[in-house]
mmCIF file with all atom_site columns, C-alpha atoms in Angstrom:
data_model
loop_
_atom_site.group_PDB
_atom_site.id
_atom_site.type_symbol
_atom_site.label_atom_id
_atom_site.label_alt_id
_atom_site.label_comp_id
_atom_site.label_asym_id
_atom_site.label_entity_id
_atom_site.label_seq_id
_atom_site.pdbx_PDB_ins_code
_atom_site.Cartn_x
_atom_site.Cartn_y
_atom_site.Cartn_z
_atom_site.occupancy
_atom_site.B_iso_or_equiv
_atom_site.pdbx_formal_charge
_atom_site.auth_seq_id
_atom_site.auth_comp_id
_atom_site.auth_asym_id
_atom_site.auth_atom_id
_atom_site.pdbx_PDB_model_num
ATOM 1   C CA . MET A 1 1   ? 6.820   -17.429 7.325   1.00 69.00 ? 610 MET A CA 1
ATOM 2   C CA . TYR A 1 2   ? 6.769   -13.538 7.978   1.00 73.00 ? 611 TYR A CA 1
ATOM 3   C CA . ASN A 1 3   ? 6.932   -10.732 5.535   1.00 88.00 ? 612 ASN A CA 1
ATOM 4   C CA . VAL A 1 4   ? 7.161   -7.914  8.068   1.00 94.00 ? 613 VAL A CA 1
ATOM 5   C CA . SER A 1 5   ? 9.258   -7.861  11.239  1.00 96.00 ? 614 SER A CA 1
ATOM 6   C CA . ILE A 1 6   ? 9.522   -4.848  13.461  1.00 96.00 ? 615 ILE A CA 1
ATOM 7   C CA . HIS A 1 7   ? 11.970  -4.485  16.453  1.00 96.00 ? 616 HIS A CA 1
ATOM 8   C CA . ASN A 1 8   ? 11.751  -1.739  18.990  1.00 96.00 ? 617 ASN A CA 1
ATOM 9   C CA . LEU A 1 9   ? 10.638  0.701   16.230  1.00 97.00 ? 618 LEU A CA 1
ATOM 10  C CA . THR A 1 10  ? 10.059  4.385   17.006  1.00 97.00 ? 619 THR A CA 1
ATOM 11  C CA . ILE A 1 11  ? 8.123   6.420   14.532  1.00 96.00 ? 620 ILE A CA 1
ATOM 12  C CA . GLY A 1 12  ? 7.157   10.228  14.199  1.00 95.00 ? 621 GLY A CA 1
ATOM 13  C CA . TYR A 1 13  ? 8.126   13.307  12.611  1.00 91.00 ? 622 TYR A CA 1
ATOM 14  C CA . GLY A 1 14  ? 11.423  15.185  13.349  1.00 87.00 ? 623 GLY A CA 1
ATOM 15  C CA . THR A 1 15  ? 11.628  15.384  17.031  1.00 88.00 ? 624 THR A CA 1
ATOM 16  C CA . LYS A 1 16  ? 7.963   14.407  17.579  1.00 93.00 ? 625 LYS A CA 1
ATOM 17  C CA . VAL A 1 17  ? 7.673   10.837  18.630  1.00 95.00 ? 626 VAL A CA 1
ATOM 18  C CA . VAL A 1 18  ? 4.206   9.230   17.901  1.00 95.00 ? 627 VAL A CA 1
ATOM 19  C CA . GLN A 1 19  ? 4.919   5.622   18.867  1.00 95.00 ? 628 GLN A CA 1
ATOM 20  C CA . GLN A 1 20  ? 7.942   3.940   20.331  1.00 94.00 ? 629 GLN A CA 1
ATOM 21  C CA . ASP A 1 21  ? 9.361   0.529   21.027  1.00 95.00 ? 630 ASP A CA 1
ATOM 22  C CA . LEU A 1 22  ? 7.099   -1.224  18.543  1.00 96.00 ? 631 LEU A CA 1
ATOM 23  C CA . SER A 1 23  ? 7.720   -4.925  18.141  1.00 96.00 ? 632 SER A CA 1
ATOM 24  C CA . PHE A 1 24  ? 5.666   -7.323  16.166  1.00 95.00 ? 633 PHE A CA 1
ATOM 25  C CA . VAL A 1 25  ? 5.726   -9.696  13.142  1.00 96.00 ? 634 VAL A CA 1
ATOM 26  C CA . LEU A 1 26  ? 3.182   -9.987  10.321  1.00 96.00 ? 635 LEU A CA 1
ATOM 27  C CA . GLN A 1 27  ? 2.818   -13.317 8.506   1.00 95.00 ? 636 GLN A CA 1
ATOM 28  C CA . ALA A 1 28  ? 2.459   -14.149 4.879   1.00 96.00 ? 637 ALA A CA 1
ATOM 29  C CA . GLY A 1 29  ? -1.134  -14.899 3.915   1.00 96.00 ? 638 GLY A CA 1
ATOM 30  C CA . GLU A 1 30  ? -2.888  -12.717 6.532   1.00 97.00 ? 639 GLU A CA 1
ATOM 31  C CA . MET A 1 31  ? -4.855  -9.393  6.412   1.00 97.00 ? 640 MET A CA 1
ATOM 32  C CA . VAL A 1 32  ? -4.240  -7.172  9.426   1.00 98.00 ? 641 VAL A CA 1
ATOM 33  C CA . CYS A 1 33  ? -6.411  -4.064  10.117  1.00 97.00 ? 642 CYS A CA 1
ATOM 34  C CA . MET A 1 34  ? -4.748  -1.380  12.108  1.00 97.00 ? 643 MET A CA 1
ATOM 35  C CA . LEU A 1 35  ? -7.145  0.399   14.385  1.00 96.00 ? 644 LEU A CA 1
ATOM 36  C CA . GLY A 1 36  ? -6.750  3.321   16.927  1.00 93.00 ? 645 GLY A CA 1
ATOM 37  C CA . ARG A 1 37  ? -7.773  6.780   17.583  1.00 92.00 ? 646 ARG A CA 1
ATOM 38  C CA . ASN A 1 38  ? -6.574  9.719   15.473  1.00 92.00 ? 647 ASN A CA 1
ATOM 39  C CA . GLY A 1 39  ? -3.032  10.718  16.086  1.00 91.00 ? 648 GLY A CA 1
ATOM 40  C CA . ARG A 1 40  ? -1.910  7.293   17.320  1.00 93.00 ? 649 ARG A CA 1
ATOM 41  C CA . GLY A 1 41  ? 0.330   6.707   14.352  1.00 94.00 ? 650 GLY A CA 1
ATOM 42  C CA . LYS A 1 42  ? -1.479  4.572   11.791  1.00 95.00 ? 651 LYS A CA 1
ATOM 43  C CA . SER A 1 43  ? -0.573  6.545   8.716   1.00 93.00 ? 652 SER A CA 1
ATOM 44  C CA . THR A 1 44  ? 2.914   7.354   10.191  1.00 95.00 ? 653 THR A CA 1
ATOM 45  C CA . LEU A 1 45  ? 3.625   3.578   10.636  1.00 96.00 ? 654 LEU A CA 1
ATOM 46  C CA . LEU A 1 46  ? 2.463   2.764   7.046   1.00 95.00 ? 655 LEU A CA 1
ATOM 47  C CA . ARG A 1 47  ? 4.615   5.618   5.645   1.00 94.00 ? 656 ARG A CA 1
ATOM 48  C CA . THR A 1 48  ? 7.644   4.518   7.696   1.00 96.00 ? 657 THR A CA 1
ATOM 49  C CA . LEU A 1 49  ? 7.270   0.884   6.546   1.00 96.00 ? 658 LEU A CA 1
ATOM 50  C CA . ALA A 1 50  ? 6.813   2.038   2.970   1.00 94.00 ? 659 ALA A CA 1
ATOM 51  C CA . GLY A 1 51  ? 10.082  4.095   3.159   1.00 93.00 ? 660 GLY A CA 1
ATOM 52  C CA . LEU A 1 52  ? 8.288   7.346   2.630   1.00 92.00 ? 661 LEU A CA 1
ATOM 53  C CA . GLN A 1 53  ? 9.704   8.754   5.837   1.00 93.00 ? 662 GLN A CA 1
ATOM 54  C CA . PRO A 1 54  ? 12.500  7.703   8.214   1.00 95.00 ? 663 PRO A CA 1
ATOM 55  C CA . ALA A 1 55  ? 12.131  5.734   11.366  1.00 96.00 ? 664 ALA A CA 1
ATOM 56  C CA . LEU A 1 56  ? 13.266  7.578   14.520  1.00 96.00 ? 665 LEU A CA 1
ATOM 57  C CA . GLY A 1 57  ? 14.721  4.611   16.092  1.00 96.00 ? 666 GLY A CA 1
ATOM 58  C CA . GLY A 1 58  ? 14.733  0.688   16.078  1.00 96.00 ? 667 GLY A CA 1
ATOM 59  C CA . THR A 1 59  ? 14.842  -1.520  13.074  1.00 95.00 ? 668 THR A CA 1
ATOM 60  C CA . PHE A 1 60  ? 12.365  -3.325  10.691  1.00 95.00 ? 669 PHE A CA 1
ATOM 61  C CA . GLU A 1 61  ? 12.628  -5.816  8.017   1.00 94.00 ? 670 GLU A CA 1
ATOM 62  C CA . ILE A 1 62  ? 10.124  -5.837  5.213   1.00 94.00 ? 671 ILE A CA 1
ATOM 63  C CA . ALA A 1 63  ? 9.718   -7.627  1.889   1.00 89.00 ? 672 ALA A CA 1
ATOM 64  C CA . ASP A 1 64  ? 9.099   -5.660  -1.289  1.00 90.00 ? 673 ASP A CA 1
ATOM 65  C CA . VAL A 1 65  ? 5.969   -3.522  -0.817  1.00 93.00 ? 674 VAL A CA 1
ATOM 66  C CA . ALA A 1 66  ? 3.271   -1.863  -2.799  1.00 93.00 ? 675 ALA A CA 1
ATOM 67  C CA . VAL A 1 67  ? 1.416   1.192   -1.226  1.00 91.00 ? 676 VAL A CA 1
ATOM 68  C CA . VAL A 1 68  ? -2.176  2.420   -1.671  1.00 90.00 ? 677 VAL A CA 1
ATOM 69  C CA . LEU A 1 69  ? -2.635  5.842   -0.113  1.00 80.00 ? 678 LEU A CA 1
ATOM 70  C CA . THR A 1 70  ? -5.774  7.580   0.903   1.00 70.00 ? 679 THR A CA 1
ATOM 71  C CA . ASP A 1 71  ? -5.657  10.625  -1.452  1.00 69.00 ? 680 ASP A CA 1
ATOM 72  C CA . LYS A 1 72  ? -8.113  10.455  -4.446  1.00 68.00 ? 681 LYS A CA 1
ATOM 73  C CA . LEU A 1 73  ? -6.295  10.143  -7.656  1.00 69.00 ? 682 LEU A CA 1
ATOM 74  C CA . SER A 1 74  ? -7.352  12.150  -10.695 1.00 71.00 ? 683 SER A CA 1
ATOM 75  C CA . LEU A 1 75  ? -5.822  11.188  -14.024 1.00 77.00 ? 684 LEU A CA 1
ATOM 76  C CA . GLU A 1 76  ? -6.975  12.866  -17.239 1.00 80.00 ? 685 GLU A CA 1
ATOM 77  C CA . ASN A 1 77  ? -7.115  10.999  -20.521 1.00 86.00 ? 686 ASN A CA 1
ATOM 78  C CA . THR A 1 78  ? -5.898  7.867   -18.901 1.00 92.00 ? 687 THR A CA 1
ATOM 79  C CA . THR A 1 79  ? -7.481  4.478   -19.133 1.00 94.00 ? 688 THR A CA 1
ATOM 80  C CA . VAL A 1 80  ? -7.899  1.953   -16.399 1.00 94.00 ? 689 VAL A CA 1
ATOM 81  C CA . ARG A 1 81  ? -5.452  -0.400  -18.064 1.00 94.00 ? 690 ARG A CA 1
ATOM 82  C CA . ASP A 1 82  ? -2.902  2.456   -18.237 1.00 93.00 ? 691 ASP A CA 1
ATOM 83  C CA . VAL A 1 83  ? -3.394  3.114   -14.489 1.00 93.00 ? 692 VAL A CA 1
ATOM 84  C CA . VAL A 1 84  ? -2.774  -0.629  -13.655 1.00 94.00 ? 693 VAL A CA 1
ATOM 85  C CA . ALA A 1 85  ? 0.217   -0.592  -16.106 1.00 93.00 ? 694 ALA A CA 1
ATOM 86  C CA . LEU A 1 86  ? 1.962   2.124   -13.854 1.00 90.00 ? 695 LEU A CA 1
ATOM 87  C CA . GLY A 1 87  ? 2.530   -0.664  -11.439 1.00 91.00 ? 696 GLY A CA 1
ATOM 88  C CA . ARG A 1 88  ? 4.970   -2.386  -13.828 1.00 91.00 ? 697 ARG A CA 1
ATOM 89  C CA . TYR A 1 89  ? 6.979   0.585   -14.883 1.00 84.00 ? 698 TYR A CA 1
ATOM 90  C CA . PRO A 1 90  ? 9.427   0.276   -12.051 1.00 78.00 ? 699 PRO A CA 1
ATOM 91  C CA . TYR A 1 91  ? 10.320  -3.174  -13.433 1.00 75.00 ? 700 TYR A CA 1
ATOM 92  C CA . THR A 1 92  ? 10.557  -2.261  -17.102 1.00 72.00 ? 701 THR A CA 1
ATOM 93  C CA . SER A 1 93  ? 13.597  -1.463  -19.151 1.00 64.00 ? 702 SER A CA 1
ATOM 94  C CA . PHE A 1 94  ? 15.237  2.016   -19.423 1.00 65.00 ? 703 PHE A CA 1
ATOM 95  C CA . LEU A 1 95  ? 12.752  2.816   -22.268 1.00 66.00 ? 704 LEU A CA 1
ATOM 96  C CA . GLY A 1 96  ? 9.788   1.944   -20.069 1.00 72.00 ? 705 GLY A CA 1
ATOM 97  C CA . THR A 1 97  ? 8.590   -0.815  -22.571 1.00 84.00 ? 706 THR A CA 1
ATOM 98  C CA . LEU A 1 98  ? 5.994   -3.341  -21.383 1.00 89.00 ? 707 LEU A CA 1
ATOM 99  C CA . THR A 1 99  ? 6.986   -6.890  -22.298 1.00 90.00 ? 708 THR A CA 1
ATOM 100 C CA . PRO A 1 100 ? 4.319   -9.515  -23.040 1.00 93.00 ? 709 PRO A CA 1
ATOM 101 C CA . ALA A 1 101 ? 4.940   -10.867 -19.541 1.00 94.00 ? 710 ALA A CA 1
ATOM 102 C CA . ASP A 1 102 ? 4.172   -7.425  -18.206 1.00 93.00 ? 711 ASP A CA 1
ATOM 103 C CA . ASN A 1 103 ? 0.837   -7.262  -20.206 1.00 94.00 ? 712 ASN A CA 1
ATOM 104 C CA . ARG A 1 104 ? -0.093  -10.733 -18.762 1.00 95.00 ? 713 ARG A CA 1
ATOM 105 C CA . ILE A 1 105 ? 0.466   -9.489  -15.228 1.00 95.00 ? 714 ILE A CA 1
ATOM 106 C CA . ILE A 1 106 ? -1.570  -6.447  -15.941 1.00 95.00 ? 715 ILE A CA 1
ATOM 107 C CA . ASP A 1 107 ? -4.424  -8.551  -17.418 1.00 95.00 ? 716 ASP A CA 1
ATOM 108 C CA . THR A 1 108 ? -4.248  -10.917 -14.351 1.00 95.00 ? 717 THR A CA 1
ATOM 109 C CA . ALA A 1 109 ? -4.313  -7.973  -11.858 1.00 94.00 ? 718 ALA A CA 1
ATOM 110 C CA . LEU A 1 110 ? -7.415  -6.597  -13.550 1.00 94.00 ? 719 LEU A CA 1
ATOM 111 C CA . ALA A 1 111 ? -9.083  -9.964  -13.493 1.00 94.00 ? 720 ALA A CA 1
ATOM 112 C CA . GLU A 1 112 ? -8.276  -10.437 -9.785  1.00 92.00 ? 721 GLU A CA 1
ATOM 113 C CA . VAL A 1 113 ? -10.311 -7.273  -8.752  1.00 91.00 ? 722 VAL A CA 1
ATOM 114 C CA . GLY A 1 114 ? -13.060 -7.826  -11.337 1.00 90.00 ? 723 GLY A CA 1
ATOM 115 C CA . SER A 1 115 ? -12.163 -4.803  -13.496 1.00 89.00 ? 724 SER A CA 1
ATOM 116 C CA . VAL A 1 116 ? -11.504 -6.567  -16.897 1.00 89.00 ? 725 VAL A CA 1
ATOM 117 C CA . ILE A 1 117 ? -14.585 -5.046  -18.303 1.00 89.00 ? 726 ILE A CA 1
ATOM 118 C CA . GLU A 1 118 ? -13.624 -1.456  -17.379 1.00 89.00 ? 727 GLU A CA 1
ATOM 119 C CA . ALA A 1 119 ? -10.124 -1.802  -18.777 1.00 92.00 ? 728 ALA A CA 1
ATOM 120 C CA . GLU A 1 120 ? -10.584 0.608   -21.651 1.00 93.00 ? 729 GLU A CA 1
ATOM 121 C CA . ARG A 1 121 ? -12.713 3.024   -19.663 1.00 94.00 ? 730 ARG A CA 1
ATOM 122 C CA . MET A 1 122 ? -11.293 6.394   -18.685 1.00 94.00 ? 731 MET A CA 1
ATOM 123 C CA . PHE A 1 123 ? -10.124 6.201   -15.051 1.00 92.00 ? 732 PHE A CA 1
ATOM 124 C CA . ASN A 1 124 ? -11.978 9.578   -14.124 1.00 91.00 ? 733 ASN A CA 1
ATOM 125 C CA . SER A 1 125 ? -15.257 8.169   -15.355 1.00 92.00 ? 734 SER A CA 1
ATOM 126 C CA . LEU A 1 126 ? -15.202 5.437   -12.624 1.00 91.00 ? 735 LEU A CA 1
ATOM 127 C CA . SER A 1 127 ? -17.144 5.582   -9.373  1.00 90.00 ? 736 SER A CA 1
ATOM 128 C CA . ASP A 1 128 ? -15.048 5.838   -6.144  1.00 88.00 ? 737 ASP A CA 1
ATOM 129 C CA . GLY A 1 129 ? -15.489 2.016   -5.492  1.00 88.00 ? 738 GLY A CA 1
ATOM 130 C CA . GLU A 1 130 ? -14.379 1.096   -9.074  1.00 90.00 ? 739 GLU A CA 1
ATOM 131 C CA . LYS A 1 131 ? -11.348 3.397   -8.743  1.00 91.00 ? 740 LYS A CA 1
ATOM 132 C CA . GLN A 1 132 ? -10.314 1.822   -5.558  1.00 90.00 ? 741 GLN A CA 1
ATOM 133 C CA . ARG A 1 133 ? -10.425 -1.657  -7.109  1.00 91.00 ? 742 ARG A CA 1
ATOM 134 C CA . VAL A 1 134 ? -8.277  -0.329  -9.925  1.00 92.00 ? 743 VAL A CA 1
ATOM 135 C CA . LEU A 1 135 ? -5.646  1.070   -7.448  1.00 92.00 ? 744 LEU A CA 1
ATOM 136 C CA . ILE A 1 136 ? -5.595  -2.290  -5.742  1.00 93.00 ? 745 ILE A CA 1
ATOM 137 C CA . ALA A 1 137 ? -5.038  -3.843  -9.196  1.00 93.00 ? 746 ALA A CA 1
ATOM 138 C CA . LYS A 1 138 ? -2.065  -1.485  -9.721  1.00 94.00 ? 747 LYS A CA 1
ATOM 139 C CA . ALA A 1 139 ? -0.588  -2.540  -6.455  1.00 93.00 ? 748 ALA A CA 1
ATOM 140 C CA . LEU A 1 140 ? -1.069  -6.241  -7.409  1.00 94.00 ? 749 LEU A CA 1
ATOM 141 C CA . ALA A 1 141 ? 0.670   -5.589  -10.636 1.00 94.00 ? 750 ALA A CA 1
ATOM 142 C CA . GLN A 1 142 ? 3.790   -4.846  -8.828  1.00 94.00 ? 751 GLN A CA 1
ATOM 143 C CA . GLN A 1 143 ? 3.714   -8.422  -7.542  1.00 93.00 ? 752 GLN A CA 1
ATOM 144 C CA . THR A 1 144 ? 5.092   -7.635  -4.045  1.00 94.00 ? 753 THR A CA 1
ATOM 145 C CA . PRO A 1 145 ? 4.675   -9.838  -1.101  1.00 95.00 ? 754 PRO A CA 1
ATOM 146 C CA . VAL A 1 146 ? 3.425   -6.945  1.042   1.00 96.00 ? 755 VAL A CA 1
ATOM 147 C CA . ILE A 1 147 ? 0.674   -4.425  0.401   1.00 96.00 ? 756 ILE A CA 1
ATOM 148 C CA . LEU A 1 148 ? 0.191   -1.383  2.672   1.00 96.00 ? 757 LEU A CA 1
ATOM 149 C CA . LEU A 1 149 ? -3.106  0.544   2.410   1.00 95.00 ? 758 LEU A CA 1
ATOM 150 C CA . ASP A 1 150 ? -4.081  3.752   4.104   1.00 94.00 ? 759 ASP A CA 1
ATOM 151 C CA . GLU A 1 151 ? -7.811  4.140   4.592   1.00 92.00 ? 760 GLU A CA 1
ATOM 152 C CA . PRO A 1 152 ? -8.709  2.234   1.446   1.00 91.00 ? 761 PRO A CA 1
ATOM 153 C CA . THR A 1 153 ? -12.457 2.534   2.164   1.00 90.00 ? 762 THR A CA 1
ATOM 154 C CA . ALA A 1 154 ? -12.457 6.190   3.197   1.00 86.00 ? 763 ALA A CA 1
ATOM 155 C CA . HIS A 1 155 ? -14.490 7.494   0.226   1.00 83.00 ? 764 HIS A CA 1
ATOM 156 C CA . LEU A 1 156 ? -16.764 4.462   -0.362  1.00 88.00 ? 765 LEU A CA 1
ATOM 157 C CA . ASP A 1 157 ? -20.362 3.690   0.467   1.00 89.00 ? 766 ASP A CA 1
ATOM 158 C CA . LEU A 1 158 ? -21.085 0.640   2.759   1.00 91.00 ? 767 LEU A CA 1
ATOM 159 C CA . PRO A 1 159 ? -21.449 -1.969  -0.046  1.00 90.00 ? 768 PRO A CA 1
ATOM 160 C CA . ASN A 1 160 ? -18.175 -0.925  -1.660  1.00 89.00 ? 769 ASN A CA 1
ATOM 161 C CA . ARG A 1 161 ? -16.415 -0.808  1.849   1.00 91.00 ? 770 ARG A CA 1
ATOM 162 C CA . ILE A 1 162 ? -17.515 -4.448  2.280   1.00 93.00 ? 771 ILE A CA 1
ATOM 163 C CA . LEU A 1 163 ? -16.495 -5.533  -1.123  1.00 91.00 ? 772 LEU A CA 1
ATOM 164 C CA . VAL A 1 164 ? -13.036 -3.946  -0.981  1.00 91.00 ? 773 VAL A CA 1
ATOM 165 C CA . LEU A 1 165 ? -12.225 -5.468  2.407   1.00 94.00 ? 774 LEU A CA 1
ATOM 166 C CA . GLN A 1 166 ? -13.378 -8.865  1.172   1.00 95.00 ? 775 GLN A CA 1
ATOM 167 C CA . LEU A 1 167 ? -11.424 -8.607  -1.858  1.00 93.00 ? 776 LEU A CA 1
ATOM 168 C CA . LEU A 1 168 ? -8.260  -7.659  0.222   1.00 95.00 ? 777 LEU A CA 1
ATOM 169 C CA . ARG A 1 169 ? -8.803  -10.564 2.449   1.00 96.00 ? 778 ARG A CA 1
ATOM 170 C CA . ARG A 1 170 ? -9.218  -12.997 -0.374  1.00 95.00 ? 779 ARG A CA 1
ATOM 171 C CA . LEU A 1 171 ? -6.041  -11.784 -2.056  1.00 94.00 ? 780 LEU A CA 1
ATOM 172 C CA . ALA A 1 172 ? -4.001  -12.188 1.236   1.00 96.00 ? 781 ALA A CA 1
ATOM 173 C CA . HIS A 1 173 ? -5.287  -15.762 1.652   1.00 97.00 ? 782 HIS A CA 1
ATOM 174 C CA . GLU A 1 174 ? -5.089  -16.937 -1.989  1.00 95.00 ? 783 GLU A CA 1
ATOM 175 C CA . GLN A 1 175 ? -1.832  -15.233 -2.891  1.00 94.00 ? 784 GLN A CA 1
ATOM 176 C CA . GLY A 1 176 ? -0.015  -15.470 0.462   1.00 95.00 ? 785 GLY A CA 1
ATOM 177 C CA . LYS A 1 177 ? 0.390   -11.673 0.621   1.00 95.00 ? 786 LYS A CA 1
ATOM 178 C CA . THR A 1 178 ? 0.681   -9.646  3.810   1.00 97.00 ? 787 THR A CA 1
ATOM 179 C CA . ILE A 1 179 ? -1.894  -7.103  3.677   1.00 97.00 ? 788 ILE A CA 1
ATOM 180 C CA . LEU A 1 180 ? -1.753  -4.293  6.315   1.00 97.00 ? 789 LEU A CA 1
ATOM 181 C CA . ILE A 1 181 ? -4.635  -1.741  6.366   1.00 97.00 ? 790 ILE A CA 1
ATOM 182 C CA . SER A 1 182 ? -5.042  1.450   8.282   1.00 96.00 ? 791 SER A CA 1
ATOM 183 C CA . THR A 1 183 ? -8.780  1.855   8.778   1.00 94.00 ? 792 THR A CA 1
ATOM 184 C CA . HIS A 1 184 ? -11.458 3.274   10.945  1.00 91.00 ? 793 HIS A CA 1
ATOM 185 C CA . GLU A 1 185 ? -14.043 0.608   9.869   1.00 91.00 ? 794 GLU A CA 1
ATOM 186 C CA . LEU A 1 186 ? -14.288 -0.969  13.337  1.00 91.00 ? 795 LEU A CA 1
ATOM 187 C CA . ASP A 1 187 ? -17.151 -3.450  12.511  1.00 91.00 ? 796 ASP A CA 1
ATOM 188 C CA . LEU A 1 188 ? -15.726 -4.538  9.282   1.00 93.00 ? 797 LEU A CA 1
ATOM 189 C CA . ALA A 1 189 ? -12.168 -5.052  10.691  1.00 95.00 ? 798 ALA A CA 1
ATOM 190 C CA . LEU A 1 190 ? -13.591 -7.063  13.520  1.00 93.00 ? 799 LEU A CA 1
ATOM 191 C CA . ARG A 1 191 ? -15.329 -9.412  11.120  1.00 94.00 ? 800 ARG A CA 1
ATOM 192 C CA . LEU A 1 192 ? -12.927 -9.674  8.240   1.00 95.00 ? 801 LEU A CA 1
ATOM 193 C CA . SER A 1 193 ? -9.425  -9.245  9.502   1.00 96.00 ? 802 SER A CA 1
ATOM 194 C CA . ASP A 1 194 ? -7.181  -12.201 10.448  1.00 97.00 ? 803 ASP A CA 1
ATOM 195 C CA . ARG A 1 195 ? -5.599  -10.080 13.169  1.00 97.00 ? 804 ARG A CA 1
ATOM 196 C CA . ILE A 1 196 ? -5.884  -6.545  14.507  1.00 97.00 ? 805 ILE A CA 1
ATOM 197 C CA . LEU A 1 197 ? -3.001  -4.249  15.075  1.00 97.00 ? 806 LEU A CA 1
ATOM 198 C CA . LEU A 1 198 ? -4.356  -1.994  17.954  1.00 96.00 ? 807 LEU A CA 1
ATOM 199 C CA . LEU A 1 199 ? -2.502  1.304   18.379  1.00 96.00 ? 808 LEU A CA 1
ATOM 200 C CA . SER A 1 200 ? -2.951  3.228   21.771  1.00 93.00 ? 809 SER A CA 1
ATOM 201 C CA . GLU A 1 201 ? -1.079  5.724   23.829  1.00 90.00 ? 810 GLU A CA 1
ATOM 202 C CA . HIS A 1 202 ? 0.540   2.617   25.415  1.00 88.00 ? 811 HIS A CA 1
ATOM 203 C CA . GLY A 1 203 ? 1.915   1.319   22.187  1.00 91.00 ? 812 GLY A CA 1
ATOM 204 C CA . ALA A 1 204 ? 0.787   -1.472  19.828  1.00 94.00 ? 813 ALA A CA 1
ATOM 205 C CA . GLU A 1 205 ? -0.843  -4.760  20.393  1.00 95.00 ? 814 GLU A CA 1
ATOM 206 C CA . LEU A 1 206 ? -1.280  -7.449  17.710  1.00 97.00 ? 815 LEU A CA 1
ATOM 207 C CA . ASP A 1 207 ? -3.862  -10.219 18.255  1.00 97.00 ? 816 ASP A CA 1
ATOM 208 C CA . THR A 1 208 ? -7.113  -11.549 17.069  1.00 96.00 ? 817 THR A CA 1
ATOM 209 C CA . ALA A 1 209 ? -10.135 -9.395  17.550  1.00 94.00 ? 818 ALA A CA 1
ATOM 210 C CA . ALA A 1 210 ? -11.638 -12.048 19.941  1.00 94.00 ? 819 ALA A CA 1
ATOM 211 C CA . ASN A 1 211 ? -8.523  -12.056 22.209  1.00 95.00 ? 820 ASN A CA 1
ATOM 212 C CA . LEU A 1 212 ? -8.332  -8.208  22.119  1.00 94.00 ? 821 LEU A CA 1
ATOM 213 C CA . LYS A 1 213 ? -11.933 -7.946  23.156  1.00 92.00 ? 822 LYS A CA 1
ATOM 214 C CA . ALA A 1 214 ? -11.477 -10.443 25.937  1.00 92.00 ? 823 ALA A CA 1
ATOM 215 C CA . LYS A 1 215 ? -8.612  -8.549  27.230  1.00 91.00 ? 824 LYS A CA 1
ATOM 216 C CA . ASP A 1 216 ? -10.617 -5.182  27.073  1.00 92.00 ? 825 ASP A CA 1
ATOM 217 C CA . ALA A 1 217 ? -7.868  -3.772  24.899  1.00 92.00 ? 826 ALA A CA 1
ATOM 218 C CA . PHE A 1 218 ? -10.371 -1.854  22.846  1.00 91.00 ? 827 PHE A CA 1
ATOM 219 C CA . THR A 1 219 ? -11.688 0.116   25.895  1.00 91.00 ? 828 THR A CA 1
ATOM 220 C CA . GLN A 1 220 ? -7.995  1.064   26.748  1.00 88.00 ? 829 GLN A CA 1
ATOM 221 C CA . ALA A 1 221 ? -7.157  2.081   23.175  1.00 89.00 ? 830 ALA A CA 1
ATOM 222 C CA . PHE A 1 222 ? -10.323 4.117   22.569  1.00 88.00 ? 831 PHE A CA 1
ATOM 223 C CA . GLY A 1 223 ? -10.937 5.461   26.080  1.00 85.00 ? 832 GLY A CA 1
ATOM 224 C CA . MET A 1 224 ? -14.587 4.021   26.147  1.00 84.00 ? 833 MET A CA 1
ATOM 225 C CA . ASN A 1 225 ? -16.438 0.791   25.875  1.00 81.00 ? 834 ASN A CA 1
ATOM 226 C CA . ILE A 1 226 ? -17.163 0.781   22.149  1.00 78.00 ? 835 ILE A CA 1
ATOM 227 C CA . PHE A 1 227 ? -19.210 -2.302  22.440  1.00 76.00 ? 836 PHE A CA 1
ATOM 228 C CA . ASP A 1 228 ? -21.749 -1.137  24.955  1.00 73.00 ? 837 ASP A CA 1
ATOM 229 C CA . PHE A 1 229 ? -23.229 2.321   24.569  1.00 62.00 ? 838 PHE A CA 1
ATOM 230 C CA . ASN A 1 230 ? -26.607 3.749   23.602  1.00 55.00 ? 839 ASN A CA 1
ATOM 231 C CA . ILE A 1 231 ? -27.374 6.357   21.015  1.00 51.00 ? 840 ILE A CA 1
#
C-alpha cells in the first residue's frame, strides 16, 4: 500500500526549475531518507508535497500529512503538552476545545517519544534533542499517515541524532506511517533508512542503500566517491 505517489513532478520556485520529471512511490510503513547535495531540491520537494508551495508540473497523490520543519521553534510560557496539543487544533470544534479523545491522543503521542515526564515543563527550557522529540510528538498527534521532516537532526549532537532517527524508524514500522526525511546525515541514513531517495542533477533515484551503492549512484550524485577518501 502506498501513501505517496508522484508522477512526472516538476518542482522549483517561479520560473526556476530545481527538479523535473520525478516519479516514484513511497510505501506505508517505511522510513525514507532523502539525500543529495545542497540545491538539489530536498527542501523544495518536501514543501511541495506539504502544500506549502505549488508544483510547477506533473501530479502527486499524498495522504494526510504532518510536517516538521528545520527552523528552531521558540515558544514563551508554553508547556510541552501545550505544544503537542497544537497538533490537535486543526481537528477540534470552532471553539478549539480539546475533547477527552484529543487528550488521550496527546498523551499517547508524548508516550511514543518518551516525553511524558517533560509534559508540564516549559518548552523553551528543553534541550534541542528534547525539543525535537516534542515536535515529533506534535506531528504524531495529528494522526496523519505521512510525516515529512526537513533536517530533523540539524541542531542535535550525535547521540540525539541517532535517537531521533531510531525513533522515526520505529514509528514508521510500528504505526505503518510513511516518513520522509530530508537529511545530510549520510552514515545514519545508510544504516537506518528502509530506502534512500537520492537527488542529483539527473533527477531522483529511490532504492535501498545497498543497491544504490552497488550502482555507484552516490558517486554520481555527490560528484565524488564518498566511501573512499583520506583525510
